[in-house]
């Protein structure tokens, strides 16, 4: 079992987290702080740093939940700030007052504790803070951010290159690895490039530089010299290659002065010189895009044109009375009526693993692991020379870094397997973590996602449920968790989830998805679509809300509306198999089988082991009378997971093969 102790490893992790915070890489800082928090959940220092990362990311509900019942002054201070922000976000006056009063009470307690040991203010503590921070962002942080921006530009090859170079320099940038895995299908490089063993390698004292830089990047000291202002405006000549800003844009004062022709010419020349990308016809950002990405662009362009054509046809029919408009649906109110507290209890039916137990769910109940012993630093520094003492210290630090790397390697392998949709391999790899690291929300949600992508909603529910029970502030898995509960018709558990999420103002998107799935499970008319639409309106950059809206229209037989939502899902995230699969089903419902086949092929390329995708391909091929190929897909689907509907499809294909391609009806 891989484990971390509360010692030098904690110190190394805290240093890495603070460096990420200095570089504004809050997402990676949060990932590392969860590993730190897992070491000792009772540590006020670890809890504070974990909550601080949540706060910096704007997740005030998480910071509030993590810091409840803490007693240290830094924790109380941050808790009060979270109360302030939650009170501002609350849409109910009494709730706002509750948060603000909680903040006031906790700060009064903090002041009472600090006044017991009050001394005169030590200004040296404040004035030395600048020298103790790192003001120069590392190249790994810059490359990590550059990779994220390239993803936004839909340039996966360039993004992957930057993310891999980031990891080569700093393997602790775990979010760079997860992003690289997510875009791997479109990055155009072999899987071996992302092998966790090649990236998360242990450090060697001979090749690892633990020395400080000779030169620190600090803000400049203020100059005591006074600069004299001038009232005359210098003339800019053609030889001035880099005109100063004040010459390019005169300041607006009470009386606006005339702008000379030379100044206008210099402004134009400077604009052209400093912004070459504007006149580059877009080739700068399109230089490395692969054929896969361009092929997807073509499919989406064709799909968009088809949708516009069909919309025009529908409008023509409505205008000339060729068909009647559907009657307006009666909408229920948008309030989330909840059951009584007695009805909100979790289901008590027996399960293979109890997610509410004290131990995290595992494949094997045996959680025994050999003791790794305490970290030793060898002999004391007083018995060694200064050089030997430094080597001993360096060796201790390297050992701590390697322990962290071993933990990262296990989680990275789990993420790598999940990104390639190997559920069993993901689960087995994550079993190597000790209980403290395994029983964390990110690991449990990773397990849940693996089971969800395998089509096992019951298995996914167990892990998502455990994650939410131990960390209700971690809401990344809530959309899929609520969808699993809808599939399994767990209305009471889904009602409780929606009720808890209703008060989480930092995760409105996830709350709307949970509310939509709950109203859908309780058969409340068209209210589910209203909640999903609110989620999309709140954050249109996330693809899952668009996919859910597409499924809503598809279930109602509105194939055109479904195509529009699924197309938006694909545009938002071209690597989401939800959008490609949903679009294929919409075209299939309109008997446009060649287009449906092309879309489902891309969905299967992204997720080649999903039984539903393979079964849908078999259905489309059956409609296109390609019976032998359809039989191969249906057999692959049944080999992964047995299903009654797929078995019936298999019988239809077998009968067609027996009859031959005669076109006779079944």
XYZ file of C-alpha atoms in Angstrom:
666
model
C 0.000 0.000 0.000
C 1.203 3.494 -0.835
C 0.953 5.957 2.034
C 2.211 9.301 3.271
C 3.212 10.091 6.834
C 2.715 13.312 8.741
C 6.346 14.412 8.517
C 8.739 15.748 5.927
C 6.306 14.690 3.170
C 3.755 17.153 4.570
C 6.334 19.928 4.528
C 7.207 19.210 0.879
C 3.532 19.148 -0.093
C 2.869 22.457 1.647
C 5.809 24.035 -0.167
C 4.514 22.798 -3.537
C 1.009 24.070 -2.768
C 2.249 27.529 -1.809
C 4.287 27.705 -5.011
C 1.194 26.867 -7.063
C -0.745 29.562 -5.221
C 2.006 32.082 -5.986
C 1.764 31.061 -9.649
C -2.073 31.363 -9.564
C -2.339 27.678 -10.453
C -5.152 27.158 -7.974
C -6.524 23.993 -9.584
C -3.269 22.111 -9.144
C -2.867 23.566 -5.661
C -6.281 22.135 -4.764
C -5.299 18.712 -6.130
C -2.157 18.633 -3.987
C -3.919 20.055 -0.929
C -6.412 17.173 -0.995
C -3.498 14.735 -0.719
C -2.181 16.805 2.194
C -5.597 16.922 3.867
C -5.896 13.133 3.544
C -2.752 12.655 5.672
C -4.372 14.133 8.773
C -7.921 15.484 8.614
C -7.610 16.785 12.190
C -4.645 19.044 11.434
C -5.723 22.698 11.528
C -2.851 23.691 9.231
C -3.737 21.084 6.595
C -7.416 21.929 6.833
C -6.678 25.639 6.439
C -4.565 25.151 3.308
C -7.177 22.849 1.760
C -9.932 25.394 2.443
C -7.763 28.248 1.183
C -7.433 26.577 -2.227
C -11.208 26.094 -2.339
C -11.732 29.761 -1.442
C -9.315 30.973 -4.115
C -11.287 28.979 -6.700
C -14.502 30.669 -5.582
C -15.902 27.560 -3.899
C -17.049 29.320 -0.728
C -19.406 26.522 0.294
C -16.490 24.082 0.337
C -14.336 26.430 2.427
C -17.273 26.900 4.815
C -17.848 23.163 5.220
C -14.163 22.320 5.627
C -13.581 24.999 8.271
C -16.642 24.395 10.431
C -15.731 23.717 14.062
C -12.095 24.788 13.599
C -10.425 26.743 16.387
C -7.196 28.228 14.999
C -7.194 31.941 14.244
C -6.269 31.533 10.524
C -9.091 29.002 10.076
C -11.606 31.246 11.788
C -10.545 34.216 9.719
C -11.006 32.308 6.446
C -14.275 30.801 7.704
C -15.616 34.301 8.358
C -14.613 35.424 4.869
C -16.480 32.438 3.435
C -19.524 33.451 5.492
C -19.300 36.957 4.043
C -19.271 35.678 0.446
C -22.038 33.111 1.041
C -24.214 35.800 2.595
C -23.706 37.938 -0.501
C -24.632 35.025 -2.779
C -27.699 33.881 -0.858
C -31.074 34.715 -2.390
C -32.851 34.680 0.980
C -32.457 37.378 3.614
C -32.658 35.030 6.587
C -29.980 32.788 5.075
C -27.697 35.772 4.460
C -28.146 36.927 8.052
C -27.317 33.425 9.275
C -24.007 33.381 7.386
C -23.040 36.912 8.411
C -23.864 36.269 12.079
C -21.798 33.089 11.967
C -18.876 35.097 10.592
C -19.227 37.766 13.278
C -19.364 35.197 16.058
C -16.293 33.333 14.820
C -14.249 36.543 14.441
C -15.186 37.661 17.935
C -13.900 34.332 19.250
C -10.692 34.767 17.229
C -10.161 38.271 18.647
C -10.750 36.975 22.142
C -8.079 34.299 21.672
C -5.546 36.690 20.123
C -6.045 39.339 22.828
C -4.815 36.902 25.486
C -1.285 37.143 24.109
C -1.428 40.624 22.647
C 1.851 42.431 22.107
C 2.827 45.520 20.157
C 2.519 45.133 16.404
C 5.641 43.645 14.851
C 6.009 45.477 11.557
C 8.926 43.282 10.594
C 6.538 40.370 10.171
C 4.574 42.340 7.585
C 7.510 43.862 5.770
C 9.391 40.581 5.280
C 6.480 38.848 3.529
C 7.660 40.052 0.129
C 11.010 38.292 0.536
C 9.401 35.007 1.569
C 7.125 34.633 -1.454
C 7.941 33.448 -4.967
C 7.058 36.179 -7.439
C 8.445 34.581 -10.587
C 6.092 31.948 -12.069
C 7.797 28.714 -12.994
C 7.979 27.505 -16.581
C 5.842 24.511 -15.647
C 3.030 26.815 -14.439
C 3.283 28.874 -17.611
C 3.177 25.789 -19.832
C 0.250 24.392 -17.859
C -1.724 27.590 -18.438
C -0.652 27.674 -22.093
C -1.938 24.136 -22.517
C -5.331 25.142 -21.116
C -5.525 28.087 -23.508
C -4.677 25.875 -26.498
C -7.556 23.588 -25.480
C -9.867 26.593 -25.613
C -8.507 27.300 -29.108
C -9.328 23.684 -30.080
C -5.662 22.982 -30.861
C -5.086 19.652 -29.141
C -1.655 18.855 -30.545
C -0.162 22.151 -29.377
C -1.890 21.796 -26.003
C -0.600 18.259 -25.515
C 2.936 19.366 -26.365
C 2.860 22.124 -23.738
C 1.299 19.893 -21.080
C 3.863 17.145 -21.613
C 6.737 19.634 -21.418
C 5.176 20.985 -18.220
C 5.172 17.475 -16.736
C 8.720 16.804 -17.894
C 9.835 19.779 -15.838
C 7.500 19.284 -12.872
C 5.646 15.954 -12.432
C 3.745 17.413 -9.478
C 1.554 19.334 -11.955
C -1.103 16.652 -11.767
C -3.819 18.709 -13.483
C -1.573 18.952 -16.545
C -1.548 15.158 -16.701
C -5.321 14.834 -16.361
C -5.853 17.448 -19.088
C -3.396 15.606 -21.345
C -5.314 12.345 -20.797
C -8.636 14.034 -21.556
C -7.485 15.386 -24.928
C -5.399 12.319 -25.846
C -7.911 10.941 -28.432
C -7.487 14.091 -30.530
C -3.839 14.908 -29.759
C -2.428 12.543 -32.386
C 0.341 10.939 -30.307
C 0.776 7.278 -29.244
C -0.513 6.151 -25.862
C 3.032 5.445 -24.678
C 3.684 9.193 -24.511
C 1.221 9.453 -21.619
C 2.454 6.368 -19.793
C 2.411 7.234 -16.059
C 5.622 5.258 -15.523
C 7.439 7.514 -17.999
C 6.217 10.740 -16.361
C 5.974 10.078 -12.614
C 9.513 8.820 -12.087
C 11.220 8.944 -8.722
C 13.864 11.586 -8.100
C 17.556 10.818 -7.800
C 19.817 12.815 -5.536
C 22.543 12.882 -8.169
C 20.366 14.634 -10.777
C 17.943 16.657 -8.609
C 18.924 20.245 -7.878
C 17.757 21.275 -4.405
C 19.772 24.502 -4.293
C 18.139 27.921 -4.443
C 18.428 30.252 -7.386
C 21.223 32.779 -7.086
C 18.890 35.604 -8.047
C 15.413 36.131 -6.652
C 12.739 37.983 -8.539
C 11.473 40.601 -6.108
C 9.436 43.749 -6.717
C 11.730 46.757 -7.193
C 12.335 49.075 -4.289
C 10.716 52.504 -4.709
C 13.056 55.127 -6.071
C 13.739 58.210 -3.977
C 14.466 60.341 -7.045
C 11.642 62.567 -8.279
C 10.840 62.666 -11.948
C 10.097 66.061 -13.417
C 6.999 66.287 -15.521
C 7.205 68.008 -18.835
C 4.499 69.980 -20.561
C 5.918 69.690 -24.031
C 4.904 66.788 -26.287
C 7.872 65.155 -28.030
C 7.637 64.524 -31.732
C 7.746 60.840 -32.694
C 9.891 60.189 -35.718
C 9.793 57.252 -38.103
C 12.908 55.845 -36.457
C 11.127 55.289 -33.139
C 10.478 51.541 -33.177
C 8.766 51.307 -29.775
C 6.874 54.533 -28.949
C 5.953 54.988 -25.322
C 2.338 54.408 -24.297
C 1.609 57.983 -23.277
C 2.502 59.144 -26.784
C 0.225 56.612 -28.416
C -2.896 57.433 -26.404
C -3.053 60.967 -24.952
C -4.593 61.194 -21.484
C -8.119 62.603 -21.299
C -8.199 65.624 -19.008
C -10.577 68.537 -18.502
C -9.423 70.055 -21.787
C -8.761 67.578 -24.576
C -5.729 68.599 -26.616
C -5.279 68.181 -30.338
C -3.550 65.037 -31.606
C -0.834 65.597 -34.162
C -0.657 63.705 -37.434
C 2.698 62.250 -36.426
C 1.108 60.800 -33.299
C -1.692 59.186 -35.309
C 0.785 57.656 -37.763
C 2.923 56.349 -34.906
C -0.152 54.807 -33.305
C -1.014 52.914 -36.486
C 2.563 51.720 -36.998
C 2.831 50.561 -33.391
C -0.465 48.683 -33.550
C 0.632 46.773 -36.645
C 4.038 45.926 -35.158
C 2.790 44.726 -31.799
C -0.164 42.640 -33.017
C 1.053 40.400 -35.868
C -1.625 37.787 -35.207
C -4.345 40.194 -36.363
C -3.049 40.250 -39.937
C -2.041 36.606 -39.988
C -5.421 35.351 -41.240
C -5.709 33.033 -38.256
C -2.859 30.736 -39.346
C -0.982 31.304 -36.098
C -3.431 29.287 -34.020
C -4.325 26.784 -36.743
C -0.758 25.747 -37.515
C -0.651 22.435 -35.690
C -4.273 21.291 -35.740
C -4.620 17.647 -36.741
C -6.767 16.039 -39.405
C -8.992 14.596 -36.652
C -9.936 18.066 -35.444
C -10.515 19.380 -38.955
C -12.635 16.340 -39.782
C -14.798 17.070 -36.758
C -15.148 20.653 -37.932
C -16.468 19.407 -41.272
C -18.982 17.087 -39.575
C -20.204 19.896 -37.335
C -20.480 22.297 -40.285
C -22.587 19.772 -42.198
C -24.703 19.111 -39.130
C -25.227 22.839 -38.521
C -26.256 23.380 -42.141
C -28.647 20.431 -41.900
C -30.214 21.831 -38.724
C -30.692 25.259 -40.307
C -32.291 23.652 -43.373
C -34.642 21.585 -41.253
C -35.549 24.616 -39.131
C -36.431 26.515 -42.301
C -38.608 23.628 -43.469
C -40.389 23.482 -40.121
C -40.986 27.237 -40.195
C -42.421 26.968 -43.735
C -44.813 24.201 -42.670
C -45.966 26.172 -39.649
C -46.484 29.321 -41.689
C -48.637 27.617 -44.326
C -50.571 25.437 -41.905
C -49.176 22.153 -43.157
C -49.114 20.842 -39.600
C -50.356 22.081 -36.290
C -48.112 23.321 -33.566
C -47.922 21.051 -30.508
C -50.044 22.185 -27.563
C -48.252 24.182 -24.928
C -47.250 22.065 -21.985
C -48.413 22.959 -18.511
C -45.324 23.727 -16.479
C -45.027 23.051 -12.790
C -43.509 25.682 -10.574
C -39.728 26.006 -10.445
C -39.611 25.517 -6.671
C -38.067 22.301 -5.377
C -40.693 20.850 -3.068
C -38.946 18.397 -0.798
C -40.217 15.477 1.216
C -40.239 15.417 4.995
C -36.981 14.659 6.738
C -38.227 11.188 7.584
C -38.661 10.474 3.889
C -35.184 11.721 3.064
C -33.402 8.800 4.684
C -31.186 6.717 2.467
C -32.426 3.399 1.169
C -31.633 0.584 3.557
C -31.595 -2.288 1.101
C -28.583 -4.575 1.344
C -25.678 -3.852 -0.986
C -22.418 -5.548 -1.825
C -20.579 -2.602 -0.266
C -22.056 -0.208 2.264
C -21.040 3.288 1.115
C -21.995 4.841 4.427
C -19.664 2.654 6.469
C -16.511 3.994 8.071
C -14.298 2.322 5.469
C -14.143 3.360 1.823
C -15.649 0.909 -0.711
C -13.055 -1.437 -2.200
C -12.971 -4.498 -4.400
C -11.469 -6.519 -1.545
C -12.432 -6.131 2.077
C -8.859 -6.785 3.220
C -7.316 -3.409 3.989
C -4.222 -4.598 5.838
C -0.952 -3.151 4.698
C 2.625 -3.466 5.892
C 3.978 -0.689 8.049
C 6.461 1.551 6.294
C 7.953 2.780 9.548
C 8.896 6.322 10.470
C 11.113 8.540 8.393
C 14.606 8.726 9.798
C 17.163 11.396 9.140
C 20.211 9.417 10.213
C 22.690 10.892 12.664
C 22.344 14.431 13.935
C 23.991 17.315 12.145
C 26.275 18.015 15.097
C 28.074 14.708 14.480
C 28.641 15.369 10.782
C 30.536 17.886 8.780
C 28.529 20.630 7.096
C 28.772 18.854 3.735
C 27.613 15.522 5.131
C 24.782 17.256 6.988
C 23.599 18.889 3.768
C 23.693 15.550 1.958
C 21.655 13.924 4.722
C 19.084 16.710 4.581
C 18.897 16.523 0.800
C 18.438 12.768 0.946
C 15.557 13.193 3.384
C 13.865 15.746 1.125
C 14.363 13.535 -1.947
C 12.836 10.612 -0.060
C 9.804 12.701 0.833
C 9.408 13.868 -2.779
C 9.556 10.261 -3.962
C 6.817 9.233 -1.548
C 4.591 11.925 -3.006
C 5.510 10.848 -6.532
C 4.566 7.245 -5.746
C 1.138 8.396 -4.598
C 0.792 10.540 -7.728
C 1.847 7.621 -9.916
C -0.925 5.385 -8.571
C -3.619 8.028 -9.073
C -2.194 8.921 -12.486
C -2.380 5.289 -13.586
C -5.964 5.142 -12.373
C -6.813 8.277 -14.353
C -4.968 6.948 -17.399
C -6.947 3.694 -17.349
C -10.212 5.542 -16.803
C -9.455 7.907 -19.693
C -9.135 4.796 -21.879
C -12.306 3.302 -20.337
C -10.689 0.336 -18.579
C -12.886 0.189 -15.481
C -11.393 -2.914 -13.861
C -7.813 -1.729 -14.335
C -8.727 1.636 -12.805
C -10.234 -0.023 -9.750
C -7.348 -2.435 -9.236
C -4.720 0.284 -9.549
C -6.387 2.570 -7.020
C -6.532 -0.300 -4.506
C -2.815 0.294 -3.942
C -3.592 3.499 -2.032
C -3.874 3.345 1.726
C -7.237 4.148 3.303
C -6.460 7.790 4.012
C -5.581 8.539 0.372
C -8.201 6.183 -1.090
C -11.065 7.599 0.953
C -10.875 11.029 -0.677
C -13.578 12.551 -2.916
C -11.441 12.870 -6.041
C -10.366 9.204 -5.936
C -13.892 7.975 -5.191
C -15.341 10.109 -7.982
C -12.697 8.733 -10.334
C -13.924 5.246 -9.458
C -17.519 6.343 -9.945
C -16.767 7.812 -13.359
C -15.042 4.600 -14.428
C -18.095 2.519 -13.530
C -20.440 5.057 -15.131
C -18.513 4.976 -18.398
C -18.727 1.180 -18.303
C -22.525 1.417 -18.150
C -22.642 0.129 -14.546
C -24.827 2.734 -12.846
C -25.331 0.658 -9.696
C -21.578 0.369 -9.149
C -21.021 4.044 -9.928
C -23.695 5.038 -7.420
C -21.823 3.339 -4.557
C -18.660 5.363 -5.090
C -20.427 8.662 -5.816
C -22.585 8.186 -2.740
C -19.588 7.557 -0.512
C -17.783 10.592 -1.951
C -20.734 12.882 -1.294
C -21.237 11.533 2.222
C -17.650 12.262 3.327
C -17.194 15.505 1.342
C -20.482 17.185 0.376
C -18.486 20.215 -0.738
C -16.822 18.211 -3.550
C -19.469 18.454 -6.280
C -17.600 17.388 -9.409
C -19.394 14.046 -9.512
C -22.885 15.329 -8.647
C -24.221 15.550 -12.252
C -23.337 11.932 -13.034
C -24.304 10.787 -9.528
C -27.783 12.267 -9.941
C -28.083 10.685 -13.400
C -27.208 7.286 -11.922
C -29.920 7.745 -9.306
C -32.407 8.612 -12.052
C -31.502 5.487 -14.016
C -31.850 3.364 -10.859
C -35.100 5.159 -9.837
C -33.719 6.025 -6.391
C -36.139 8.890 -5.845
C -35.600 9.365 -2.103
C -31.812 9.444 -2.379
C -32.063 11.775 -5.356
C -34.436 14.023 -3.404
C -31.935 14.254 -0.540
C -29.093 15.026 -2.948
C -31.108 17.802 -4.609
C -32.071 19.207 -1.214
C -28.447 19.444 -0.070
C -27.322 20.936 -3.377
C -30.104 23.527 -3.289
C -28.233 25.470 -0.591
C -24.836 25.250 -2.313
C -24.446 28.648 -3.959
C -20.932 27.880 -5.186
C -22.143 24.986 -7.355
C -25.366 26.203 -8.935
C -24.670 24.286 -12.136
C -24.474 20.959 -10.343
C -27.513 21.879 -8.210
C -29.624 22.555 -11.311
C -28.609 19.216 -12.862
C -29.500 17.362 -9.659
C -32.841 19.201 -9.450
C -33.602 18.349 -13.068
C -32.898 14.667 -12.568
C -34.995 14.643 -9.393
C -38.013 16.269 -11.065
C -37.607 13.863 -13.962
C -37.535 10.903 -11.575
C -40.653 12.150 -9.794
C -42.519 12.667 -13.113
C -43.078 16.405 -12.761
C -43.909 17.190 -16.373
C -41.505 19.324 -18.329
C -39.832 20.784 -15.251
C -36.644 18.730 -15.774
C -35.922 20.516 -19.045
C -36.402 23.845 -17.287
C -33.755 22.973 -14.693
C -31.331 21.681 -17.337
C -31.843 24.893 -19.307
C -31.022 26.937 -16.204
C -27.766 24.985 -15.877
C -26.890 25.666 -19.518
C -27.739 29.359 -19.170
C -25.528 29.561 -16.090
C -22.499 27.922 -17.743
C -22.869 27.210 -21.482
C -19.220 26.099 -21.687
C -19.969 22.752 -19.984
C -21.187 20.068 -22.341
C -23.208 17.803 -20.057
C -26.141 20.200 -19.689
C -26.501 20.424 -23.468
C -26.488 16.622 -23.670
C -29.250 16.312 -21.062
C -31.404 18.819 -22.944
C -30.821 16.797 -26.097
C -31.991 13.607 -24.406
C -35.099 15.407 -23.140
C -36.088 16.436 -26.675
C -35.199 13.017 -28.059
C -37.487 11.298 -25.549
C -40.338 13.599 -26.639
C -39.769 12.769 -30.298
C -38.436 16.257 -31.114
C -35.469 15.111 -33.199
C -34.713 18.575 -34.538
C -34.448 20.043 -31.041
C -32.350 17.085 -29.961
C -29.970 17.601 -32.879
C -29.535 21.252 -31.945
C -28.683 20.494 -28.315
C -26.373 17.612 -29.167
C -24.605 19.750 -31.778
C -23.993 22.374 -29.090
C -22.691 19.627 -26.793
C -20.242 18.547 -29.501
C -19.125 22.120 -30.155
C -18.539 22.671 -26.441
C -16.527 19.475 -26.043
C -15.607 17.575 -29.184
C -14.171 14.732 -27.112
C -17.407 13.984 -25.249
C -18.965 10.766 -26.500
C -22.298 11.961 -25.061
C -22.738 14.494 -27.848
C -21.693 12.212 -30.702
C -23.854 9.341 -29.453
C -26.860 11.623 -28.862
C -26.573 13.161 -32.326
C -26.418 9.684 -33.848
C -29.634 8.664 -32.077
C -31.350 11.856 -33.274
C -30.435 11.127 -36.897
C -31.398 7.504 -36.361
C -34.832 8.625 -35.161
C -35.252 10.581 -38.400
C -34.164 7.526 -40.462
C -31.070 9.341 -41.711
C -28.867 6.305 -41.199
C -25.690 7.269 -43.154
C -25.331 10.443 -41.084
C -26.101 8.522 -37.890
C -23.441 5.954 -38.746
C -20.760 8.576 -39.236
C -21.553 10.149 -35.872
C -21.672 6.882 -33.937
C -18.339 5.866 -35.459
C -16.710 8.877 -33.820
C -18.445 8.106 -30.514
C -17.052 4.555 -30.631
C -13.586 5.850 -31.525
C -13.678 7.981 -28.380
C -15.177 5.205 -26.226
C -14.586 1.826 -27.927
C -15.849 -0.292 -25.015
C -19.301 1.059 -24.194
C -21.969 -1.625 -24.718
C -24.718 0.898 -25.517
C -22.666 2.604 -28.226
C -21.805 -0.727 -29.815
C -25.439 -1.820 -29.664
C -26.590 1.433 -31.278
C -24.107 0.929 -34.106
C -25.529 -2.565 -34.608
C -29.058 -1.113 -34.819
C -27.998 1.438 -37.427
C -26.176 -1.179 -39.492
C -29.246 -3.436 -39.296
C -31.346 -0.609 -40.738
C -28.746 -0.211 -43.511
C -28.925 -4.005 -44.206
C -25.257 -4.551 -43.328
C -26.080 -7.635 -41.289
C -22.649 -9.254 -40.981
C -21.025 -6.086 -39.686
C -23.986 -5.453 -37.401
C -23.555 -8.947 -35.967
C -19.920 -8.192 -35.056
C -20.901 -5.056 -33.165
C -23.755 -6.723 -31.295
C -21.458 -9.577 -30.253
C -18.898 -7.074 -28.948
C -21.646 -5.357 -26.970
C -22.878 -8.602 -25.400
C -19.312 -9.664 -24.583
C -18.908 -6.540 -22.447
C -22.300 -6.585 -20.734
C -25.313 -8.852 -21.184
C -28.538 -6.994 -21.867
C -32.052 -8.150 -22.776
C -32.609 -5.507 -25.456
C -29.260 -6.292 -27.068
C -30.132 -9.988 -27.001
C -33.356 -9.221 -28.889
C -31.362 -7.203 -31.393
C -28.998 -10.156 -31.797
C -31.961 -12.412 -32.627
C -33.182 -9.994 -35.316
C -29.742 -9.864 -36.914
C -29.420 -13.660 -36.798
C -32.782 -14.038 -38.560
C -31.674 -11.612 -41.265
C -28.487 -13.552 -41.760
C -30.473 -16.765 -42.052
C -32.874 -15.240 -44.594
C -30.137 -13.477 -46.520
C -30.362 -9.942 -47.846
C -33.878 -10.314 -49.242
C -35.417 -7.258 -47.703
C -38.260 -9.323 -46.190
C -39.896 -7.838 -43.161
C -39.518 -9.425 -39.763
